[in-house]
Short mmCIF file of C-alpha atoms and ligand atoms in Angstrom, two decimals:
data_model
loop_
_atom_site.label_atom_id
_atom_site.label_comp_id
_atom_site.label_asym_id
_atom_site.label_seq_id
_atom_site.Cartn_x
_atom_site.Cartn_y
_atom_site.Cartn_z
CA UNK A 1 25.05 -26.77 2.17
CA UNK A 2 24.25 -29.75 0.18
CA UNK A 3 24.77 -33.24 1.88
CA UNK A 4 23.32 -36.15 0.17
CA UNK A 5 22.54 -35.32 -3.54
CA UNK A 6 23.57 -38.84 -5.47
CA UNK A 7 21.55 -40.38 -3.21
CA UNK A 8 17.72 -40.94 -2.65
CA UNK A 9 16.13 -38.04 -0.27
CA UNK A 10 16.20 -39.80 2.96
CA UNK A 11 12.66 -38.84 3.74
CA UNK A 12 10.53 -39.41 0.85
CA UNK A 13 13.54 -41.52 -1.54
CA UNK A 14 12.31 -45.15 -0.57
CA UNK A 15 11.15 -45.73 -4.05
CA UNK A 16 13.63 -43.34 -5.82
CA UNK A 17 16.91 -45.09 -6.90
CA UNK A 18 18.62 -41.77 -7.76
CA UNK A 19 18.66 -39.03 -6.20
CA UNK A 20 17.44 -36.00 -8.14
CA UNK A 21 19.43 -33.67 -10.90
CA UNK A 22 21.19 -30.25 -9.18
CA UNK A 23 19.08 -28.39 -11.07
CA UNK A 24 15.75 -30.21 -10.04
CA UNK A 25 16.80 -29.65 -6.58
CA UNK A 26 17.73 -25.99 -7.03
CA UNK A 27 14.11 -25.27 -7.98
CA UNK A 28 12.49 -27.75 -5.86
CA UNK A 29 14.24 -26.69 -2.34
CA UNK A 30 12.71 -24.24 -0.78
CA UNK A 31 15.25 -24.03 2.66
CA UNK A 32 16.80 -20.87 1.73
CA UNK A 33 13.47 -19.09 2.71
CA UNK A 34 11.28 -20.92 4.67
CA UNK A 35 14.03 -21.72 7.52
CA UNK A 36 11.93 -18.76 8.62
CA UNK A 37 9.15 -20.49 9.59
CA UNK A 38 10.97 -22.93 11.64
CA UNK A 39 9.57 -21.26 15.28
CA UNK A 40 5.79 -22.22 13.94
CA UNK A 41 7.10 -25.36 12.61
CA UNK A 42 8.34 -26.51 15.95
CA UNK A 43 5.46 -25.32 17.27
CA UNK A 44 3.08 -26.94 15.19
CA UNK A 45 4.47 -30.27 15.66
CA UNK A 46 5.46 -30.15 19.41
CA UNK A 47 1.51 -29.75 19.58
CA UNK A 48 0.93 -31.89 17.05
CA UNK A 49 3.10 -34.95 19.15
CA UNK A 50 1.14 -33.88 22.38
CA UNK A 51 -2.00 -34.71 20.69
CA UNK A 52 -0.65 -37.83 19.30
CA UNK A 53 0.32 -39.31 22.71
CA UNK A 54 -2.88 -37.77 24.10
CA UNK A 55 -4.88 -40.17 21.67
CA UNK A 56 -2.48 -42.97 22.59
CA UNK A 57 -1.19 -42.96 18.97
CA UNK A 58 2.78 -42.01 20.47
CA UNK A 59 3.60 -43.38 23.44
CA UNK A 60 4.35 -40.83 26.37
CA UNK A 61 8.05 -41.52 26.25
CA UNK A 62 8.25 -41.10 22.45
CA UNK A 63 6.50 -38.22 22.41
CA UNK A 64 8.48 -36.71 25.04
CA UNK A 65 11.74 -37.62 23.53
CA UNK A 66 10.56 -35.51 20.46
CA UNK A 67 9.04 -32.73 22.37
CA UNK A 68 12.53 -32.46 24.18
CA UNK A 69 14.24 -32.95 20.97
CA UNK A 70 12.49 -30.32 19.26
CA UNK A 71 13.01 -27.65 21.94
CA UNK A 72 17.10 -28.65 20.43
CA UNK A 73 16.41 -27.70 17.05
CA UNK A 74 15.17 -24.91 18.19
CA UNK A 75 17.93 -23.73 20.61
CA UNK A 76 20.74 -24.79 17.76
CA UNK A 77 18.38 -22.68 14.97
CA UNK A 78 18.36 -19.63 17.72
CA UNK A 79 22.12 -19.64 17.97
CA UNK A 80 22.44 -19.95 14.53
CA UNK A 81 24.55 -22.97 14.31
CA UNK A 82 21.89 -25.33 12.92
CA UNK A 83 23.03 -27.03 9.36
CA UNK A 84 20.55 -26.17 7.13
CA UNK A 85 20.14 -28.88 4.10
CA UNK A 86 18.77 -27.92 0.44
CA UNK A 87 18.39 -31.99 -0.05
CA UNK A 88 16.18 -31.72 2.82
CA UNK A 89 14.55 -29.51 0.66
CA UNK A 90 12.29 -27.54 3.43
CA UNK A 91 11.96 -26.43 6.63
CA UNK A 92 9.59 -29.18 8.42
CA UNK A 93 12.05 -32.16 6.73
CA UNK A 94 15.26 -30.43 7.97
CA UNK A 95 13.96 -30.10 11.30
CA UNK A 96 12.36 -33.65 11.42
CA UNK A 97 16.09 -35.28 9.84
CA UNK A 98 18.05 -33.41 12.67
CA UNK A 99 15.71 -34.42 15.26
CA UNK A 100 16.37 -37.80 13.88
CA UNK A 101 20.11 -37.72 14.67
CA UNK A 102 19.43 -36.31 17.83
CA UNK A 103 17.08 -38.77 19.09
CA UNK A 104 17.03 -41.30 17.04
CA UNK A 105 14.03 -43.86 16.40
CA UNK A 106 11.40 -41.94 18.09
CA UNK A 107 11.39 -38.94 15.38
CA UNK A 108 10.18 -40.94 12.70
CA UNK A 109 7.17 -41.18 14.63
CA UNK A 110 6.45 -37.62 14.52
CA UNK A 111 4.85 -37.31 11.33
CA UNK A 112 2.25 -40.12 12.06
CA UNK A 113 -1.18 -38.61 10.92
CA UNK A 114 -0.02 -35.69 8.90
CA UNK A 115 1.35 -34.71 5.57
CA UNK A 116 3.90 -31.71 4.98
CA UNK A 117 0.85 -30.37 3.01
CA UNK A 118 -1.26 -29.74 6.23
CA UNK A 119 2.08 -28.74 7.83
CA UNK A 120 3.14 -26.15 5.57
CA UNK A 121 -0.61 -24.77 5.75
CA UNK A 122 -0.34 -24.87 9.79
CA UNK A 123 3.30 -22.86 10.31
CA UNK A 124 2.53 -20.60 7.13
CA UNK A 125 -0.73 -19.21 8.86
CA UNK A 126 0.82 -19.34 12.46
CA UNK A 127 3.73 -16.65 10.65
CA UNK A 128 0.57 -14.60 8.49
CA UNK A 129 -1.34 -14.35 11.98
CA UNK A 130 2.07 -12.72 14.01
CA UNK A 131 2.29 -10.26 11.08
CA UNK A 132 -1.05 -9.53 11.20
CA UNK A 133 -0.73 -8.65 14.51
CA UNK A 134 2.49 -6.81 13.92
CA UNK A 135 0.73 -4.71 11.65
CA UNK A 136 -1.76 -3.96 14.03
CA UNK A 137 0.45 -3.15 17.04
CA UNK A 138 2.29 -0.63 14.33
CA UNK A 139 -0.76 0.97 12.95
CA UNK A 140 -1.78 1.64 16.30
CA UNK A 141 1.64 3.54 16.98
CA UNK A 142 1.23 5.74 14.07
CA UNK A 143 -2.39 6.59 14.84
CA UNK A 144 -1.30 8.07 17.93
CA UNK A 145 1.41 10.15 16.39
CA UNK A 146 -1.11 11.58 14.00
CA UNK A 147 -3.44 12.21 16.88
CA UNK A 148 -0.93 13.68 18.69
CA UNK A 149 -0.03 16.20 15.39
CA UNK A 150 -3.66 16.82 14.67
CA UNK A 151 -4.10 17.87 18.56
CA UNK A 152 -1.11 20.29 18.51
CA UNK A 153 -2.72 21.65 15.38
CA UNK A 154 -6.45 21.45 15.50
CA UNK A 155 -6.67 25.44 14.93
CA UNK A 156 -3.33 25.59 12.48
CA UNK A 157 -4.74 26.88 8.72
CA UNK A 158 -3.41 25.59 5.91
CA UNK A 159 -4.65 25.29 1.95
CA UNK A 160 -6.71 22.56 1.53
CA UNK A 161 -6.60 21.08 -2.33
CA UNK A 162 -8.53 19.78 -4.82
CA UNK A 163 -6.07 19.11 -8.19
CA UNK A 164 -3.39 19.85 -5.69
CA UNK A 165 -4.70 23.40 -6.74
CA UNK A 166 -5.96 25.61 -3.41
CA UNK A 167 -9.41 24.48 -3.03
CA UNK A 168 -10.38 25.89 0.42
CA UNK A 169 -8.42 26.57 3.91
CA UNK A 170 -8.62 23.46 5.94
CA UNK A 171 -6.48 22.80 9.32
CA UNK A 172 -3.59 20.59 10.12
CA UNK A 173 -5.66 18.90 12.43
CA UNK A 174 -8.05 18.38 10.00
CA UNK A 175 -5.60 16.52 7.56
CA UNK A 176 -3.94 14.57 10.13
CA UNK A 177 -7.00 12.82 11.20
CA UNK A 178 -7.70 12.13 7.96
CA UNK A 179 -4.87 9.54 8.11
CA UNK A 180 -6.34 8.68 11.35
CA UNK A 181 -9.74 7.17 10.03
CA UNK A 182 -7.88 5.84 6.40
CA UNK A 183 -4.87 3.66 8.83
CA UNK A 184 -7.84 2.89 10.84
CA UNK A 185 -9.76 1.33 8.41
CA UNK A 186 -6.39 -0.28 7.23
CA UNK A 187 -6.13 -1.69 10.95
CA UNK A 188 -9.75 -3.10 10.87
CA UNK A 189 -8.86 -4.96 7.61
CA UNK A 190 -6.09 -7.08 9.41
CA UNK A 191 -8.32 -7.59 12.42
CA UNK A 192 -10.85 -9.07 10.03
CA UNK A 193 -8.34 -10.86 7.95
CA UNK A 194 -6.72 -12.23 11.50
CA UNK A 195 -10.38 -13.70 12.66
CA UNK A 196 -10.92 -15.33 9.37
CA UNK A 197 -7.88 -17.09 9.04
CA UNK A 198 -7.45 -18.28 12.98
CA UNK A 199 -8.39 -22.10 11.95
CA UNK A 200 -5.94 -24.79 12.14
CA UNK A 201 -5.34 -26.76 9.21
CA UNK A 202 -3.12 -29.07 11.18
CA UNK A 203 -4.88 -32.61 10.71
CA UNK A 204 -6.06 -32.65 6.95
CA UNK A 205 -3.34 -34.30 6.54
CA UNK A 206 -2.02 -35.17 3.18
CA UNK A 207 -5.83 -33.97 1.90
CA UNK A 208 -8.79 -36.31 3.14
CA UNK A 209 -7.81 -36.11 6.59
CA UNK A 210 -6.66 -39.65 8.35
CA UNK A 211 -7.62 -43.05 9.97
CA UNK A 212 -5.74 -42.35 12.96
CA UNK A 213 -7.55 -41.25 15.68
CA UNK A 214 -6.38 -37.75 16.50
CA UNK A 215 -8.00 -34.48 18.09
CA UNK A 216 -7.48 -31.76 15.63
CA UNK A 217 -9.46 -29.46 18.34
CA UNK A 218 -6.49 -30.13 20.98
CA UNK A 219 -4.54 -28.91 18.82
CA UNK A 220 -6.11 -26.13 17.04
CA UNK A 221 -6.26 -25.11 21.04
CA UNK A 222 -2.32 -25.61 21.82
CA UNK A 223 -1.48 -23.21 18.98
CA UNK A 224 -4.00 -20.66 19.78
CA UNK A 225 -6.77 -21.08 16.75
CA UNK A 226 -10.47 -20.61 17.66
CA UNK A 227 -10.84 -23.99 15.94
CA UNK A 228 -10.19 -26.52 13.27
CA UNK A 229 -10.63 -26.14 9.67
CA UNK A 230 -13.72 -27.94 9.43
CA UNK A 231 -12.94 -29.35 5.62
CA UNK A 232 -9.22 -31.49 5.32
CA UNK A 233 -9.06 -30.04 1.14
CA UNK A 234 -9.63 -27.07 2.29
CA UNK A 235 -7.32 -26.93 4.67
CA UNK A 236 -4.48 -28.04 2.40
CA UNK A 237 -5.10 -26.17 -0.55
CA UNK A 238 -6.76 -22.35 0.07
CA UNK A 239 -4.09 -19.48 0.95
CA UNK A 240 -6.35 -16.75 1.25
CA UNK A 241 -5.11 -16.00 4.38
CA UNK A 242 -2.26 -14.65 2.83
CA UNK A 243 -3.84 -12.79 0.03
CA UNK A 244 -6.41 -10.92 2.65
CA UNK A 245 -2.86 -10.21 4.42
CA UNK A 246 -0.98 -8.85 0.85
CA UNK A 247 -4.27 -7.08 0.31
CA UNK A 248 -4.52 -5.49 3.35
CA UNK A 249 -0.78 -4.76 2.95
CA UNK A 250 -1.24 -2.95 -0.37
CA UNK A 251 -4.08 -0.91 0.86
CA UNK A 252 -2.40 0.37 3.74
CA UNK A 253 0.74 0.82 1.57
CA UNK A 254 -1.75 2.77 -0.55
CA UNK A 255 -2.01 5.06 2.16
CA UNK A 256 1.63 5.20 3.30
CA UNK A 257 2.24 6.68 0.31
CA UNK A 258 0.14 8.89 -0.51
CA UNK A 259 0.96 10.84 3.17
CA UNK A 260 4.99 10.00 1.88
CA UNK A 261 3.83 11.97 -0.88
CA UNK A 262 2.66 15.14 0.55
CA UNK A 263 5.44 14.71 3.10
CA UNK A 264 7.76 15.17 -0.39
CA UNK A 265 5.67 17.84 -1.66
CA UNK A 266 5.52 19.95 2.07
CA UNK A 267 9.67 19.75 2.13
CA UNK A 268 10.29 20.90 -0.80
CA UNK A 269 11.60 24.70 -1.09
CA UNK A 270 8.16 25.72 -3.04
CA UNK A 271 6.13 25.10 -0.39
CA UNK A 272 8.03 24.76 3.02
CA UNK A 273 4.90 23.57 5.26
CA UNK A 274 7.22 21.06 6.89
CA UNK A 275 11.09 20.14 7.74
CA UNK A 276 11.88 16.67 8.53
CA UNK A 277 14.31 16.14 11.03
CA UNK A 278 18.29 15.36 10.07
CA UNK A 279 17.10 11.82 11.82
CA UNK A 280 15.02 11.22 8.21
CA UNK A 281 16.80 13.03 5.92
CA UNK A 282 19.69 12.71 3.69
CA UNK A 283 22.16 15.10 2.18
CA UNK A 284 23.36 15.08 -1.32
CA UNK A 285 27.11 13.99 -2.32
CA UNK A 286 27.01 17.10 -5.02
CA UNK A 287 24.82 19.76 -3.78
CA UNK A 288 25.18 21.08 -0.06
CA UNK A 289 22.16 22.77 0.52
CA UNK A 290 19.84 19.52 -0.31
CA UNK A 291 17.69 17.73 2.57
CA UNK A 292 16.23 14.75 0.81
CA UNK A 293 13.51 13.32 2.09
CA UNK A 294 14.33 9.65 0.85
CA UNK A 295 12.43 8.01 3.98
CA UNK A 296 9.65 9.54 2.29
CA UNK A 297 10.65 9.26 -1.08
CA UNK A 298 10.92 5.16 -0.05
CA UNK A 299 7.71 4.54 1.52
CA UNK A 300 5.88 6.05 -1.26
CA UNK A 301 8.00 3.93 -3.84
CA UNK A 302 7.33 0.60 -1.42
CA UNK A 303 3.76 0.39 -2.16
CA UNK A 304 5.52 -1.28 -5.93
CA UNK A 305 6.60 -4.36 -3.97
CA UNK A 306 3.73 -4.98 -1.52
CA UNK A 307 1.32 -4.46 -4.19
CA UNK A 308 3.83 -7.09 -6.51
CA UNK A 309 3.24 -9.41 -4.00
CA UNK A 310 -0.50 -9.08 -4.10
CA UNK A 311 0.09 -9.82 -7.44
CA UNK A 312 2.09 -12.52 -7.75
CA UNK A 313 0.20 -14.58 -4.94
CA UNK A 314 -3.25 -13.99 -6.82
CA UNK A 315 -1.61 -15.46 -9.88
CA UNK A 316 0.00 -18.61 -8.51
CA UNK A 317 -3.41 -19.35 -6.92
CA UNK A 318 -5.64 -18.75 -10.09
CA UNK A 319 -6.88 -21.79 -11.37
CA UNK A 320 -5.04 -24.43 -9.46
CA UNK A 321 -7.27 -27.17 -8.86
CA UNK A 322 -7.93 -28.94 -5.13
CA UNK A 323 -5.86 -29.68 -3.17
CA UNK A 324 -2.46 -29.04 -2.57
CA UNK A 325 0.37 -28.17 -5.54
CA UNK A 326 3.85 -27.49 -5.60
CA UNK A 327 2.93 -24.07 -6.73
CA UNK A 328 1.64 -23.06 -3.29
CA UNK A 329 5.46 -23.03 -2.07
CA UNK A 330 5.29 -19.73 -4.35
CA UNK A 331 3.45 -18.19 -1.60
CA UNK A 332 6.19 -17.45 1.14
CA UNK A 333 8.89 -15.24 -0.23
CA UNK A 334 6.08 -12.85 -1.45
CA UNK A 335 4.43 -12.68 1.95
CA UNK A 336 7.84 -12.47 3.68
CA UNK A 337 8.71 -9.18 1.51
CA UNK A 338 5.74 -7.83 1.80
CA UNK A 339 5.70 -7.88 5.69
CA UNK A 340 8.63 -6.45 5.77
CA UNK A 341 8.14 -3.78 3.87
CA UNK A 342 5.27 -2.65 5.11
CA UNK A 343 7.28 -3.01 8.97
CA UNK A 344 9.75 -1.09 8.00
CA UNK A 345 7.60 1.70 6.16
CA UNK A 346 5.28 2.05 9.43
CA UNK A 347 7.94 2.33 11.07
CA UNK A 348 9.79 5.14 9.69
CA UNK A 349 6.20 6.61 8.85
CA UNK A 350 5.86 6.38 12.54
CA UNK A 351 9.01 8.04 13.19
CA UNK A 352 9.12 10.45 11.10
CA UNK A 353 5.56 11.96 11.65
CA UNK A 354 6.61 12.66 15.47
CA UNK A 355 9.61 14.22 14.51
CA UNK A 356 8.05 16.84 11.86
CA UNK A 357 8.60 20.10 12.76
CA UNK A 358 5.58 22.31 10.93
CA UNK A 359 5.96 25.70 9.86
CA UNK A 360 2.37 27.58 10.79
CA UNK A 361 3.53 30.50 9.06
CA UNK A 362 3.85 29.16 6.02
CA UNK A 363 1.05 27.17 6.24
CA UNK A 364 -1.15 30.01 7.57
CA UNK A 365 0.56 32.22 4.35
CA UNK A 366 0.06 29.59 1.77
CA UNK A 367 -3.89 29.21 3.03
CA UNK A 368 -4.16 33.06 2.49
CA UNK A 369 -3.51 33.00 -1.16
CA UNK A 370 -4.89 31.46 -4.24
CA UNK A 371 -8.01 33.23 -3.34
CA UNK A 372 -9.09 29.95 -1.17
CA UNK A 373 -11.97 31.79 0.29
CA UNK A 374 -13.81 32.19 -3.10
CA UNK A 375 -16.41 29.64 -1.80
CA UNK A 376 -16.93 31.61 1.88
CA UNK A 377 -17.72 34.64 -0.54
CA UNK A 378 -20.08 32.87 -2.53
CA UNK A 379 -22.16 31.16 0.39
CA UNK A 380 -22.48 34.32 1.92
CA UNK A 381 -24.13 35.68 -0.86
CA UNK A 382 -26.35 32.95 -0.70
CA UNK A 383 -26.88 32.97 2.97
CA UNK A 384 -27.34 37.12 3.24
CA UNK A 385 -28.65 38.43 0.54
CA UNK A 386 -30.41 35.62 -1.05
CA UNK A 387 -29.13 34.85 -4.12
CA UNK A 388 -29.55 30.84 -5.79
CA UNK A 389 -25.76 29.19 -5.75
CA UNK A 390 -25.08 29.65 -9.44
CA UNK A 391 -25.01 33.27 -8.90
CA UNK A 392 -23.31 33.59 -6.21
CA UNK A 393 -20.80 31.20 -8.15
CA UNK A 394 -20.79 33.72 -11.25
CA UNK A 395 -20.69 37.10 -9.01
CA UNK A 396 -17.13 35.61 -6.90
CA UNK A 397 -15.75 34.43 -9.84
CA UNK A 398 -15.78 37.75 -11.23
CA UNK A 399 -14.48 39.26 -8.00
CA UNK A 400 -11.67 36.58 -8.47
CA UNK A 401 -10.76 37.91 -11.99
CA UNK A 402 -10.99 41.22 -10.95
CA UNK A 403 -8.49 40.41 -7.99
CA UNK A 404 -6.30 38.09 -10.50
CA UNK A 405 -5.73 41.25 -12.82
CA UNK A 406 -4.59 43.83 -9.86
CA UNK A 407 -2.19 41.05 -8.45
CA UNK A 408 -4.30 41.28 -4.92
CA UNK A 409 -6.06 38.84 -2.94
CA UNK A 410 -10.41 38.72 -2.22
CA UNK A 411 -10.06 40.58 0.84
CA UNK A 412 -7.51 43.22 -0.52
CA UNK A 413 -10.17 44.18 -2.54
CA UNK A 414 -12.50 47.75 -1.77
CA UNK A 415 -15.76 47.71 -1.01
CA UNK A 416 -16.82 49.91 -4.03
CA UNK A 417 -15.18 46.83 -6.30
CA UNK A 418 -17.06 44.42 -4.04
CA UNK A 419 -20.27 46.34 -4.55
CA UNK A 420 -19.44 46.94 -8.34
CA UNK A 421 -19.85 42.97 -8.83
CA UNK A 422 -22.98 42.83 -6.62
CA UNK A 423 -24.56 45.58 -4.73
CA UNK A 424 -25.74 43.31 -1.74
CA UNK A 425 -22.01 42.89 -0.69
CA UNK A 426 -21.45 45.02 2.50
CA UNK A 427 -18.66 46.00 4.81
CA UNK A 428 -19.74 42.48 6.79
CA UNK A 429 -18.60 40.18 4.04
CA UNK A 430 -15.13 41.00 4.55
CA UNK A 431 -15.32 38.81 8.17
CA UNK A 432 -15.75 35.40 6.18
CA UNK A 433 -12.91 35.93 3.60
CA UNK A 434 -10.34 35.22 6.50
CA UNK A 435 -8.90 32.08 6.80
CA UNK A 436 -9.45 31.63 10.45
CA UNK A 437 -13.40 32.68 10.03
CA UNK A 438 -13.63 30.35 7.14
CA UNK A 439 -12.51 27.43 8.73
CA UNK A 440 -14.27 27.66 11.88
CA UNK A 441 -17.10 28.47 10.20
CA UNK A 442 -16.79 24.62 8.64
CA UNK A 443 -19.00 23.35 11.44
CA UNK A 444 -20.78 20.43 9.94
CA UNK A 445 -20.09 16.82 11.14
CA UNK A 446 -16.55 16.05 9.89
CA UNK A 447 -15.67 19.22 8.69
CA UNK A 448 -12.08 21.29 9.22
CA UNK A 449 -13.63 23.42 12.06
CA UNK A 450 -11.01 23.37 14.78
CA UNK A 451 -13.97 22.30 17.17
CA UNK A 452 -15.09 19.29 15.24
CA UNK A 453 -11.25 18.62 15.09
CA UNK A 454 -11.12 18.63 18.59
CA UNK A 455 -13.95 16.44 18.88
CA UNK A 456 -12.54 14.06 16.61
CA UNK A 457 -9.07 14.10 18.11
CA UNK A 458 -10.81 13.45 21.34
CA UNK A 459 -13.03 10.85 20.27
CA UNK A 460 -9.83 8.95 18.98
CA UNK A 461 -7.78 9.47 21.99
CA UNK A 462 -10.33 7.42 23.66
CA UNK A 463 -10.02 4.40 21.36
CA UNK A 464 -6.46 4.28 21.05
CA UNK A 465 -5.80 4.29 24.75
N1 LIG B 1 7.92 -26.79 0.90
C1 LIG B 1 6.57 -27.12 0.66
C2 LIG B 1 5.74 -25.84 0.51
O1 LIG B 1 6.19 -24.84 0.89
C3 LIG B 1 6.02 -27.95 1.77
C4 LIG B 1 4.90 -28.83 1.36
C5 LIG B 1 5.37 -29.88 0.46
N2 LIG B 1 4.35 -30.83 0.19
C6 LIG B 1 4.49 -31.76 -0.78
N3 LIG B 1 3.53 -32.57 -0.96
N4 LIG B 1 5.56 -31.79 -1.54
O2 LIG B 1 4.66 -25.84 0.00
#
């Protein structure tokens, strides 16, 4: 990989006799990772020559020769036969020394006016903004998968929990779009991050910006920012572009797995709400009758290295003073892992949430029990015969004892040991301890009634089309 190590680096070494110890290089270079910026590195300075010979700082036929050259470093990159150089340290000065052999003179024209520090700043936010946007498109694809669940199950019961003890029957519908509004908000977060960092930093140059007489908003224009950074330190030295990206990233892993979570906990042979297809699942080597839900099992875990990102940027950037530092170059290998985690787990999110298959019975069963109408019984009492909340509270909770020691459910119970705990209760209570009449009775704005469901469901199939 190495070329030229005893001797000076051939783009910075004119006052260097030596070149610099292996070691120094080994933690200096930063090739072996951000080669992957080398699309919005080409970009960046293919707009950046443009401008020059716009100004009439290049000459047309210079800047030509490197705008030609560059589309060759990028072809010989693509097809994966470019020789990448750790003495060359980084991406923008291996692209630069091979567009020197390829065209000679003209290519040490190229960096005229700017400064790897305003470079590094331009590509690294041109790669943050696509993966913004990635994460946006992929959002988007899961939210229509839950919608799509939550429509087929609007009117499906199922427990609802508090303590991941039954609380109250809910619907399916109900706890899909749930996910709906939380990967919604997620999605917002990189739309905002996206329109805060779409400012080029491109011609701050080294720091204080530069004598030469160039248009930063040409191009802040060719590479599709709203406009230039208006302040050349900051433009060299901030990177919260890429912390709003890690913590947008670790919210929305947040929320991957906590759904990867109750995915686990739905599969497993206690509860049975849900079977994932043999597409995301995994047998085990020993035991035959295992369906592991590792896709599941991984998302939730992935969270650890988004969030460890997060992290690890926010601590490299603490306290370093203005402008640029070498720590900065910390910055890419985080991002990088963190966007592809969080790909890859919206992805199989994605995928596996259309291929659930969702046992109602179960669900429907599982609602039924743990006396999860307690509350219905109670508000009735309140609503027909009068009685203040606390009561009502005390009277049901006796009713669930009394239930508790027979081994029976609240509506298994007569009416002379309904009446026995309060003699208001009539034959009519028995209508809201069903699970279907409870949650349809949930009518209030946001609440698991299938209707407001509906509505929801509805309301979101009209944004996300
Ligand atoms: N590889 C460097 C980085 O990622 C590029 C900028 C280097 N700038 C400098 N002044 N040494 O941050």
């Amino acid at each position: 990989m190495t070329d030229d190590t005893n001797s000076s680096n051939a783009m910075w070494g004119g006052r260097f006799a030596a070149g610099p110890d292996a070691i120094m290089e080994a933690i200096n270079a930063s090739i072996s990772f951000d080669k992957r910026l080398y699309a919005q590195d080409i970009r960046g300075s293919r707009a950046h020559a443009a401008m020059l010979a716009a100004t009439g700082i290049l000459t047309h036929s210079d800047a030509e020769a490197i705008g030609e050259g560059l589309l060759t470093v990028l072809s010989e990159i693509e097809a994966g036969d470019f020789p990448f150089s750790t003495a060359l340290e980084d991406i923008h000065m291996n692209v630069e020394a091979r567009l020197k052999a390829l065209i000679g003179e003209p290519a040490g024209r190229l960096h005229t006016a700017r400064s790897r520090n305003d470079q590094v700043a331009t590509d690294f936010r041109l790669w943050v903004r696509d993966q913004a946007d990635a994460a946006i498109t992929s959002l988007t694809a899961l939210m229509k998968v839950l919608v799509a669940q939550a429509e087929k199950g609007a009117d499906w019961v199922m427990p609802g929990f508090t303590h991941l003890q039954t609380a109250q029957p809910v619907t399916w519908g109900h706890h899909m779009m749930a996910y709906v509004e939380m990967f919604a908000r997620d999605r917002s977060r990189f739309e905002d991050a996206r329109k805060r960092m779409n400012e080029c930093p491109l011609g701050s140059a080294a720091l204080a910006g530069t004598g030469f007489p160039i248009d930063r908003h040409m191009t802040a224009q060719a590479l599709g920012f709203d406009r230039p950074m208006a302040n050349s330190l900051d433009g060299v030295s901030d990177r919260d572009f890429a912390l709003e990206f890690l913590s947008a990233a670790a919210i929305c892993s947040v929320h991957l797995s906590r759904l990867a979570e109750e995915l686990v906990i739905w599969s497993s042979a206690q509860f049975r709400f849900v079977a994932m297809s043999d597409k995301w699942s995994t047998g085990s080597s020993i035991m035959p009758q295992k369906r592991n839900p590792d896709a599941a099992e991984l998302i939730r875990a992935k969270i650890g290295r988004v969030l460890g990102a997060a992290v690890a940027l926010f601590t490299v950037m603490k306290g370093l003073p203005l402008a640029y530092s070498k720590d900065m170059q910390e910055d890419k290998e985080q991002v990088f892992d963190a966007a592809d985690t969080l790909m890859l787990a919206l992805a199989a999110m994605t995928g596996m949430m259309s291929d659930l298959t969702v046992n109602t019975a179960k669900l429907e069963a599982a609602a039924s029990s743990g006396f999860s109408t307690a509350t219905d019984l109670a508000d009735w009492l309140v609503r027909e015969a009068g009685l203040p909340f606390r009561d009502a509270h005390h009277v049901t909770g006796s009713l669930v004892a009394l239930a508790e020691k027979k081994g029976c459910d609240l509506p298994d119970l007569s009416l002379e040991e309904l009446k026995s705990a309060h003699p208001a209760l009539t034959e009519a209570v028995y209508s809201v301890l069903g699970v279907h009449n409870s949650v349809a009775s949930r009518q209030s704005y946001g609440g698991t009634a299938p209707d407001q469901v509906r509505a929801q469901v509805a309301r979101w199939q009209g944004l996300l089309a």
